[in-house]
CSV table of C-alpha atoms in Angstrom, one decimal:
chain,number,residue,atom,x,y,z
O,1,MET,CA,-185.0,41.5,89.8
O,2,GLU,CA,-188.1,39.1,89.3
O,3,GLN,CA,-188.4,35.8,91.1
O,4,PRO,CA,-188.6,33.1,88.5
O,5,ASP,CA,-189.9,30.3,90.9
O,6,ARG,CA,-193.2,32.4,91.7
O,7,PRO,CA,-196.1,32.7,89.6
O,8,ALA,CA,-197.2,36.3,88.6
O,9,ILE,CA,-199.7,38.2,90.7
O,10,ARG,CA,-202.6,38.8,89.2
O,11,ALA,CA,-204.2,42.5,89.5
O,12,ARG,CA,-207.5,44.0,88.7
O,13,ARG,CA,-208.5,48.0,88.7
O,14,ALA,CA,-210.2,49.0,92.0
O,15,ALA,CA,-213.8,50.0,91.8
O,16,THR,CA,-214.0,53.5,93.3
O,17,THR,CA,-216.6,56.2,93.9
O,18,PHE,CA,-216.1,57.3,90.2
O,19,ASP,CA,-216.7,53.8,88.8
O,20,THR,CA,-219.7,52.7,90.9
O,21,ALA,CA,-221.5,56.0,91.7
O,22,GLN,CA,-225.3,55.9,92.8
O,23,PRO,CA,-227.8,57.6,90.7
O,24,HIS,CA,-228.1,60.5,92.8
O,25,GLU,CA,-224.1,61.4,92.7
O,26,ARG,CA,-224.0,61.5,89.0
O,27,ILE,CA,-223.9,64.9,87.1
O,28,GLU,CA,-227.1,63.8,85.0
O,29,SER,CA,-229.2,63.7,88.3
O,30,LYS,CA,-228.2,67.2,89.4
O,31,PRO,CA,-230.2,70.5,89.0
O,32,LEU,CA,-229.5,72.3,85.6
O,33,LEU,CA,-227.7,75.2,86.9
O,34,ILE,CA,-225.3,72.8,89.3
O,35,ARG,CA,-224.9,70.3,86.0
O,36,SER,CA,-224.2,73.4,84.1
O,37,ALA,CA,-221.7,74.5,86.5
O,38,ARG,CA,-219.9,71.2,86.9
O,39,ARG,CA,-219.4,70.7,83.1
O,40,GLY,CA,-218.4,74.1,83.0
O,41,VAL,CA,-215.8,73.4,85.3
O,42,THR,CA,-214.7,69.9,83.4
O,43,GLY,CA,-214.4,71.5,80.4
O,44,ALA,CA,-212.1,74.3,81.6
O,45,PHE,CA,-209.9,71.8,83.4
O,46,ASN,CA,-210.0,69.5,80.3
O,47,PHE,CA,-208.7,72.8,78.1
O,48,TRP,CA,-205.9,73.4,80.8
O,49,ILE,CA,-205.0,69.8,80.3
O,50,PHE,CA,-205.0,69.7,76.4
O,51,VAL,CA,-202.9,73.3,76.6
O,52,SER,CA,-200.4,72.0,79.2
O,53,THR,CA,-199.8,68.5,77.3
O,54,LEU,CA,-199.3,70.5,74.0
O,55,ILE,CA,-196.5,72.5,75.9
O,56,THR,CA,-194.9,69.9,77.6
O,57,HIS,CA,-194.9,67.7,74.6
O,58,HIS,CA,-193.1,70.8,73.0
O,59,LEU,CA,-190.5,70.6,76.0
O,60,ARG,CA,-189.9,67.0,75.3
O,61,TRP,CA,-191.2,65.9,78.7
O,62,TYR,CA,-192.5,62.6,79.1
O,63,PRO,CA,-194.0,60.1,81.4
O,64,ILE,CA,-192.8,59.6,85.2
O,65,VAL,CA,-194.3,57.9,88.0
O,66,GLU,CA,-195.4,59.0,91.4
O,67,PRO,CA,-195.6,56.0,93.5
O,68,TYR,CA,-197.8,56.0,96.5
O,69,VAL,CA,-197.9,54.0,99.9
O,70,GLY,CA,-199.7,50.7,99.2
O,71,TYR,CA,-201.6,48.6,102.2
O,72,GLY,CA,-203.6,45.2,102.1
O,73,THR,CA,-204.2,42.1,103.9
O,74,PRO,CA,-202.0,38.6,103.4
O,75,ASP,CA,-204.5,37.8,100.5
O,76,TYR,CA,-204.7,41.2,98.7
O,77,SER,CA,-202.9,44.7,98.1
O,78,ARG,CA,-204.4,48.1,97.4
O,79,LEU,CA,-201.6,49.7,94.8
O,80,ILE,CA,-202.1,53.3,93.9
O,81,CYS,CA,-199.6,55.3,91.7
O,82,ARG,CA,-200.2,58.2,89.2
O,83,THR,CA,-198.5,59.0,85.8
O,84,THR,CA,-197.4,62.6,84.8
O,85,LEU,CA,-195.4,64.2,82.5
O,86,SER,CA,-191.7,65.5,83.6
O,87,PRO,CA,-188.6,66.6,82.5
O,88,GLU,CA,-185.9,64.4,81.4
O,89,ARG,CA,-184.2,65.1,85.0
O,90,GLY,CA,-187.4,65.0,86.9
O,91,ARG,CA,-187.6,63.0,90.0
O,92,SER,CA,-190.3,61.4,92.0
O,93,GLY,CA,-191.5,61.6,95.6
O,94,LEU,CA,-189.9,65.1,96.1
O,95,ALA,CA,-191.4,67.4,98.8
O,96,VAL,CA,-192.5,70.5,97.0
O,97,ARG,CA,-194.5,73.4,97.5
O,98,GLY,CA,-198.0,72.4,97.2
O,99,ILE,CA,-199.0,74.8,94.1
O,100,ARG,CA,-196.2,72.8,92.0
O,101,SER,CA,-198.0,69.4,92.9
O,102,ALA,CA,-201.3,70.6,92.3
O,103,PHE,CA,-200.3,71.8,88.6
O,104,LYS,CA,-198.7,68.4,87.4
O,105,VAL,CA,-199.6,67.7,83.9
O,106,PRO,CA,-201.2,64.0,83.9
O,107,ALA,CA,-199.7,61.6,81.6
O,108,PRO,CA,-203.4,59.5,80.6
O,109,GLY,CA,-203.1,56.0,79.2
O,110,THR,CA,-199.5,55.3,80.0
O,111,GLN,CA,-198.2,51.8,80.5
O,112,VAL,CA,-196.6,50.9,83.8
O,113,LYS,CA,-194.9,48.0,84.7
O,114,ILE,CA,-195.4,46.8,88.2
O,115,ARG,CA,-193.8,44.4,90.5
O,116,VAL,CA,-194.1,43.4,94.3
O,117,ASP,CA,-190.7,42.1,95.8
O,118,GLY,CA,-189.7,41.4,92.3
O,119,THR,CA,-192.6,39.2,91.2
O,120,ARG,CA,-194.6,40.9,88.3
O,121,LEU,CA,-198.0,41.8,88.3
O,122,HIS,CA,-200.4,40.1,85.8
O,123,THR,CA,-203.0,42.2,84.3
O,124,VAL,CA,-206.0,42.3,81.9
O,125,GLN,CA,-207.5,45.6,81.4
O,126,ILE,CA,-209.4,46.9,78.4
O,127,GLY,CA,-210.8,50.3,78.0
O,128,SER,CA,-211.1,53.0,80.9
O,129,SER,CA,-214.2,53.0,83.2
O,130,GLU,CA,-214.0,56.3,84.0
O,131,VAL,CA,-214.3,57.8,80.8
O,132,TYR,CA,-215.9,54.7,78.8
O,133,ASP,CA,-219.6,53.1,79.5
O,134,GLN,CA,-218.6,50.4,76.7
O,135,PRO,CA,-215.1,48.5,76.6
O,136,ASP,CA,-212.8,50.2,73.7
O,137,ARG,CA,-210.8,47.1,72.2
O,138,GLN,CA,-208.5,49.6,70.7
O,139,ARG,CA,-207.0,50.4,74.3
O,140,SER,CA,-206.7,46.6,74.8
O,141,GLN,CA,-203.1,45.9,76.3
O,142,SER,CA,-200.7,43.1,77.1
O,143,ASP,CA,-201.0,41.5,80.7
O,144,GLU,CA,-197.3,42.9,81.1
O,145,PHE,CA,-198.5,46.5,81.6
O,146,ALA,CA,-201.1,48.3,83.4
O,147,LEU,CA,-202.8,51.3,81.9
O,148,SER,CA,-203.2,54.4,83.8
O,149,ASP,CA,-206.5,56.5,83.4
O,150,SER,CA,-207.7,59.9,81.9
O,151,SER,CA,-206.1,61.5,84.9
O,152,GLY,CA,-203.0,59.9,85.0
O,153,TYR,CA,-204.2,57.5,88.3
O,154,LEU,CA,-203.4,53.8,88.4
O,155,ASP,CA,-205.7,52.2,91.2
O,156,LEU,CA,-205.2,48.3,91.4
O,157,VAL,CA,-206.3,45.3,94.0
O,158,ALA,CA,-203.4,42.8,93.5
O,159,GLU,CA,-204.4,39.0,94.7
O,160,HIS,CA,-201.7,37.0,96.2
O,161,ARG,CA,-200.2,35.5,99.5
O,162,LEU,CA,-197.9,37.7,101.3
O,163,LYS,CA,-196.5,37.5,104.7
O,164,PRO,CA,-197.4,40.5,107.2
O,165,GLY,CA,-194.9,43.2,107.2
O,166,ARG,CA,-193.5,45.8,104.8
O,167,HIS,CA,-192.9,44.9,101.3
O,168,GLU,CA,-191.6,47.0,98.1
O,169,VAL,CA,-193.5,47.7,95.1
O,170,ALA,CA,-191.5,48.8,91.9
O,171,TYR,CA,-193.3,51.0,89.3
O,172,GLN,CA,-191.8,51.6,86.0
O,173,VAL,CA,-192.8,53.4,82.7
O,174,SER,CA,-190.8,53.8,79.3
O,175,ARG,CA,-187.1,55.5,79.4
O,176,ARG,CA,-187.3,55.8,83.3
O,177,ALA,CA,-185.5,54.1,86.0
O,178,PRO,CA,-188.2,52.1,88.3
O,179,VAL,CA,-189.2,54.1,91.5
O,180,THR,CA,-190.2,52.1,94.7
O,181,ALA,CA,-192.8,52.7,97.4
O,182,PRO,CA,-193.5,50.6,100.4
O,183,LEU,CA,-196.5,48.1,100.7
O,184,TYR,CA,-197.8,47.4,104.3
O,185,THR,CA,-199.6,44.3,104.9
O,186,TYR,CA,-201.2,43.3,108.2
O,187,PRO,CA,-202.5,40.4,109.5
O,188,ALA,CA,-206.7,40.0,109.5
O,189,SER,CA,-206.5,38.9,112.9
O,190,THR,CA,-204.8,42.5,114.2
O,191,PRO,CA,-207.1,43.6,117.2
O,192,LEU,CA,-206.9,47.3,116.5
O,193,GLY,CA,-206.6,50.0,113.8
O,194,VAL,CA,-205.8,53.7,113.7
O,195,ILE,CA,-207.6,55.9,111.2
O,196,SER,CA,-206.4,59.3,111.4
O,197,ASP,CA,-207.4,62.5,110.1
O,198,ILE,CA,-204.1,65.0,108.7
O,199,ASP,CA,-205.5,68.5,108.5
O,200,ASP,CA,-205.5,70.1,111.9
O,201,THR,CA,-205.2,66.9,113.5
O,202,ILE,CA,-201.4,66.2,113.2
O,203,MET,CA,-200.3,68.8,110.7
O,204,VAL,CA,-201.6,72.6,111.6
O,205,THR,CA,-203.3,73.9,108.2
O,206,GLN,CA,-206.2,76.1,109.9
O,207,VAL,CA,-208.8,74.4,107.4
O,208,PRO,CA,-211.8,76.7,108.4
O,209,SER,CA,-209.9,79.6,107.7
O,210,LEU,CA,-210.3,79.2,103.8
O,211,TRP,CA,-207.3,81.9,102.8
O,212,ARG,CA,-204.7,80.4,105.4
O,213,ALA,CA,-205.6,76.7,104.4
O,214,ALA,CA,-205.0,77.6,100.9
O,215,TYR,CA,-201.8,79.4,101.7
O,216,ASN,CA,-200.5,76.4,103.7
O,217,MET,CA,-201.4,73.9,101.0
O,218,LEU,CA,-200.1,75.8,98.3
O,219,LEU,CA,-197.4,78.2,99.0
O,220,LEU,CA,-195.9,77.0,102.3
O,221,ASN,CA,-192.5,75.3,102.5
O,222,PRO,CA,-193.3,71.8,103.2
O,223,LYS,CA,-190.0,72.0,105.6
O,224,LYS,CA,-192.0,74.4,107.4
O,225,ARG,CA,-195.2,72.8,108.4
O,226,ILE,CA,-196.0,72.6,111.9
O,227,SER,CA,-197.1,69.6,114.0
O,228,VAL,CA,-199.9,69.8,116.0
O,229,PRO,CA,-198.1,69.7,119.7
O,230,GLY,CA,-197.6,66.3,121.3
O,231,MET,CA,-199.5,64.4,118.6
O,232,SER,CA,-197.0,62.7,117.3
O,233,VAL,CA,-196.0,61.6,121.2
O,234,LEU,CA,-199.7,60.4,121.4
O,235,TYR,CA,-199.5,58.3,118.5
O,236,ASN,CA,-196.4,56.4,119.0
O,237,LYS,CA,-197.4,55.8,122.8
O,238,ILE,CA,-200.4,54.2,121.0
O,239,ARG,CA,-198.2,52.2,119.0
O,240,ASP,CA,-196.2,51.1,122.2
O,241,LEU,CA,-199.9,49.8,123.8
O,242,TYR,CA,-200.6,48.2,120.4
O,243,PRO,CA,-197.4,47.4,118.4
O,244,GLN,CA,-199.4,45.9,115.6
O,245,ALA,CA,-201.8,48.3,115.2
O,246,PRO,CA,-201.8,49.8,111.6
O,247,PHE,CA,-201.9,53.6,111.2
O,248,PHE,CA,-204.3,55.1,108.5
O,249,TYR,CA,-203.8,58.5,107.7
O,250,LEU,CA,-207.4,59.6,105.7
O,251,SER,CA,-207.4,63.1,104.2
O,252,THR,CA,-209.4,65.4,102.1
O,253,SER,CA,-206.3,66.3,100.7
O,254,PRO,CA,-205.4,65.5,96.8
O,255,TRP,CA,-203.3,62.8,96.0
O,256,ASN,CA,-200.8,65.5,94.4
O,257,VAL,CA,-199.5,66.5,97.7
O,258,GLU,CA,-199.0,62.8,99.0
O,259,SER,CA,-195.1,63.3,99.0
O,260,SER,CA,-195.2,66.5,101.0
O,261,ILE,CA,-197.5,64.8,103.6
O,262,ARG,CA,-195.3,61.6,103.7
O,263,HIS,CA,-192.1,63.7,104.1
O,264,PHE,CA,-194.1,65.5,107.1
O,265,ILE,CA,-194.9,62.5,108.8
O,266,ASN,CA,-191.7,61.1,108.6
O,267,TYR,CA,-189.8,64.1,109.5
O,268,HIS,CA,-192.2,64.7,112.9
O,269,GLY,CA,-191.7,61.2,113.8
O,270,PHE,CA,-195.7,59.7,113.1
O,271,PRO,CA,-196.0,56.1,112.9
O,272,GLU,CA,-195.7,55.1,109.2
O,273,GLY,CA,-198.7,54.0,107.4
O,274,PRO,CA,-200.9,54.5,104.2
O,275,LEU,CA,-202.1,57.7,103.2
O,276,LEU,CA,-205.9,57.8,101.8
O,277,LEU,CA,-206.3,60.8,99.8
O,278,ARG,CA,-208.9,61.8,97.3
O,279,ASP,CA,-208.5,62.6,93.5
O,280,LEU,CA,-209.3,66.5,93.2
O,281,ASP,CA,-209.5,66.3,89.4
O,282,PRO,CA,-213.1,66.7,88.1
O,283,ARG,CA,-214.5,63.6,86.3
O,284,PRO,CA,-217.2,63.6,83.4
O,285,LYS,CA,-219.7,61.2,85.4
O,286,THR,CA,-219.5,62.1,89.1
O,287,PHE,CA,-217.5,65.4,89.3
O,288,ILE,CA,-215.5,65.6,92.6
O,289,PRO,CA,-216.3,63.7,95.8
O,290,THR,CA,-217.4,65.5,98.9
O,291,GLY,CA,-215.1,65.3,101.9
O,292,VAL,CA,-217.5,63.3,103.7
O,293,GLN,CA,-218.3,60.9,101.0
O,294,HIS,CA,-214.5,60.3,100.2
O,295,LYS,CA,-213.7,59.6,104.3
O,296,LEU,CA,-216.8,57.4,104.1
O,297,GLU,CA,-215.7,55.3,101.5
O,298,PHE,CA,-212.4,54.6,102.4
O,299,VAL,CA,-213.8,54.0,105.9
O,300,ASP,CA,-216.3,51.3,104.4
O,301,GLN,CA,-213.1,49.7,102.2
O,302,LEU,CA,-211.3,49.3,105.8
O,303,MET,CA,-214.1,48.0,107.8
O,304,ALA,CA,-214.7,45.2,105.0
O,305,ASP,CA,-210.8,44.5,104.4
O,306,PHE,CA,-210.5,44.0,108.3
O,307,PRO,CA,-213.7,42.5,109.5
O,308,LYS,CA,-212.0,41.3,112.8
O,309,MET,CA,-210.4,44.7,113.5
O,310,LYS,CA,-211.7,47.2,115.6
O,311,PHE,CA,-211.0,51.0,115.1
O,312,LEU,CA,-209.6,53.9,116.9
O,313,LEU,CA,-210.9,57.1,115.0
O,314,ILE,CA,-208.9,60.5,115.3
O,315,GLY,CA,-209.7,63.9,113.8
O,316,ASP,CA,-210.3,67.3,114.8
O,317,ASP,CA,-213.6,69.7,115.2
O,318,GLY,CA,-212.6,72.1,112.6
O,319,GLN,CA,-214.6,70.3,109.5
O,320,LYS,CA,-216.9,67.8,109.7
O,321,ASP,CA,-215.3,64.7,111.5
O,322,PRO,CA,-217.4,64.6,114.4
O,323,THR,CA,-220.3,64.0,112.4
O,324,THR,CA,-218.4,61.5,110.2
O,325,TYR,CA,-217.3,59.7,113.0
O,326,ALA,CA,-220.6,59.4,114.5
O,327,THR,CA,-221.9,58.1,111.5
O,328,VAL,CA,-219.4,55.3,111.3
O,329,ALA,CA,-220.2,54.4,114.7
O,330,ARG,CA,-223.7,54.3,114.1
O,331,ARG,CA,-223.0,52.0,111.1
O,332,TYR,CA,-220.6,49.7,112.4
O,333,PRO,CA,-221.8,48.8,115.9
O,334,GLY,CA,-219.3,47.2,118.1
O,335,ARG,CA,-216.3,48.3,115.7
O,336,ILE,CA,-215.1,51.4,116.8
O,337,LEU,CA,-213.2,51.6,120.3
O,338,ALA,CA,-213.1,55.1,120.8
O,339,ILE,CA,-212.7,58.4,119.0
O,340,GLY,CA,-210.3,61.3,119.7
O,341,ILE,CA,-211.3,64.6,118.8
O,342,ARG,CA,-208.8,67.2,118.8
O,343,GLN,CA,-210.4,70.7,119.5
O,344,LEU,CA,-209.2,73.9,117.6
O,345,SER,CA,-208.1,77.1,119.4
O,346,PRO,CA,-210.4,79.8,119.0
O,347,ARG,CA,-207.6,81.5,116.4
O,348,GLU,CA,-207.6,78.3,114.3
O,349,SER,CA,-211.3,77.9,114.1
O,350,ILE,CA,-212.2,81.2,112.8
O,351,GLY,CA,-213.8,80.9,109.2
O,352,ALA,CA,-213.4,82.6,106.2
O,353,MET,CA,-215.6,85.0,107.2
O,354,ALA,CA,-214.5,87.3,110.6
O,355,GLY,CA,-216.2,86.1,113.6
O,356,ILE,CA,-218.0,83.1,112.2
O,357,THR,CA,-216.9,79.9,114.2
O,358,ALA,CA,-216.3,76.8,111.9
O,359,THR,CA,-215.7,74.5,114.8
O,360,GLN,CA,-218.6,71.3,115.3
O,361,PRO,CA,-219.8,69.9,118.4
O,362,MET,CA,-219.6,66.0,118.5
O,363,PRO,CA,-222.9,64.3,117.8
O,364,VAL,CA,-224.3,62.0,120.6
O,365,THR,CA,-223.1,58.3,120.2
O,366,ASP,CA,-222.7,55.2,122.1
O,367,VAL,CA,-218.8,55.2,121.7
O,368,PRO,CA,-216.5,56.9,124.2
O,369,VAL,CA,-215.4,60.3,123.1
O,370,PHE,CA,-212.2,62.0,124.2
O,371,TYR,CA,-211.2,65.6,123.6
O,372,GLY,CA,-208.1,67.6,123.8
O,373,THR,CA,-206.6,70.7,122.3
O,374,THR,CA,-203.2,68.9,122.1
O,375,GLY,CA,-202.0,65.5,121.9
O,376,SER,CA,-200.9,65.6,125.6
O,377,ASN,CA,-204.5,66.8,126.6
O,378,LEU,CA,-205.6,63.5,124.6
O,379,MET,CA,-203.0,61.4,126.3
O,380,ASN,CA,-204.5,62.2,130.1
O,381,THR,CA,-207.5,60.9,129.0
O,382,MET,CA,-207.3,58.6,126.1
O,383,LEU,CA,-204.3,56.5,127.1
O,384,PRO,CA,-205.7,55.0,130.5
O,385,PHE,CA,-208.6,54.1,128.5
O,386,LEU,CA,-206.8,52.3,126.0
O,387,ALA,CA,-204.5,50.4,128.4
O,388,GLN,CA,-207.5,49.3,130.4
O,389,GLN,CA,-209.1,47.7,126.8
O,390,ARG,CA,-205.7,46.3,126.5
O,391,VAL,CA,-205.4,44.5,129.7
O,392,ARG,CA,-209.2,43.4,129.7
O,393,ARG,CA,-208.5,42.2,125.9
O,394,PHE,CA,-205.7,39.7,127.4
O,395,ARG,CA,-207.6,38.5,130.3
O,396,ARG,CA,-210.3,37.1,128.0
């Protein structure tokens, strides 16, 4: 219920890689072959959206909201959701097989009414920055709603004053009941935050093996996904040492599987926190950001959001986490407390081609780096260091 004594919260669209792409990142700057291939993929994707939309309209499906966990400071919040087409009895936030999530049909240009703890968002939005270079006045709307983009995503920055802690965001579209998602607000003075990878860091997905990763993501029952041994214990011990530390789960997985990953985190007892995933829908201007580009963009955002916070980075050596984290340490000297790298087993590290290892060594860095094949291994070395750093902090 809306609070009548509170002024409406002001919100604006967040600037993403797609909105603020550098010239070298845009499709127009790529070689002819790459440019043609990407336009071909984008055209095929748009054709599939066109056909599937016709079919769902024939089946009388209508928009539904998939809410994602938000985060922010006492001064602002990042709110993300997606509108898709669903049957009348469709429900949001279910842990379904990845292939069902991957082929959800977007509901572009859908009006979404949003409230934070009962207080509505006040938005003014014209056009769609992913598609239109010039404002399209025909798409202007009332400040009562926010409008999802061409792929159904809605990414807003809300300006407000909220107390640190957990809050509730309600999203509603026409003909549907409101759906809610948590919003975590962290004090700007929080001394430590944890940025964790997901695939093969806390969840066994075997990303270096292309076919195993595809099966695990698309076809495996979400309830049968396996946690990396000891990692949930490690994360909870870190939370015991630093009770106020926020946990940000950063992954190259698409937003489509957010609900499945969320259920996994809750089921296996990992600390709650926002998921920072990526949009895998090809866009006309910039196609799809690389995994490294996606992770660096979100880390840059977190560094700016929490300028006084140091971070603990945890990943694995099966993708490019070592290089990415070393880049972050060089880019932000003094802001990274430590890096934890989970080492994949020989079986996990075999790539799509037999006999080819896909693990990556850690580049040289001034930041302490801890290694281990399981959470227990990392606990033996990382926890004493973190405890020592905590004691030093309180002595100052």
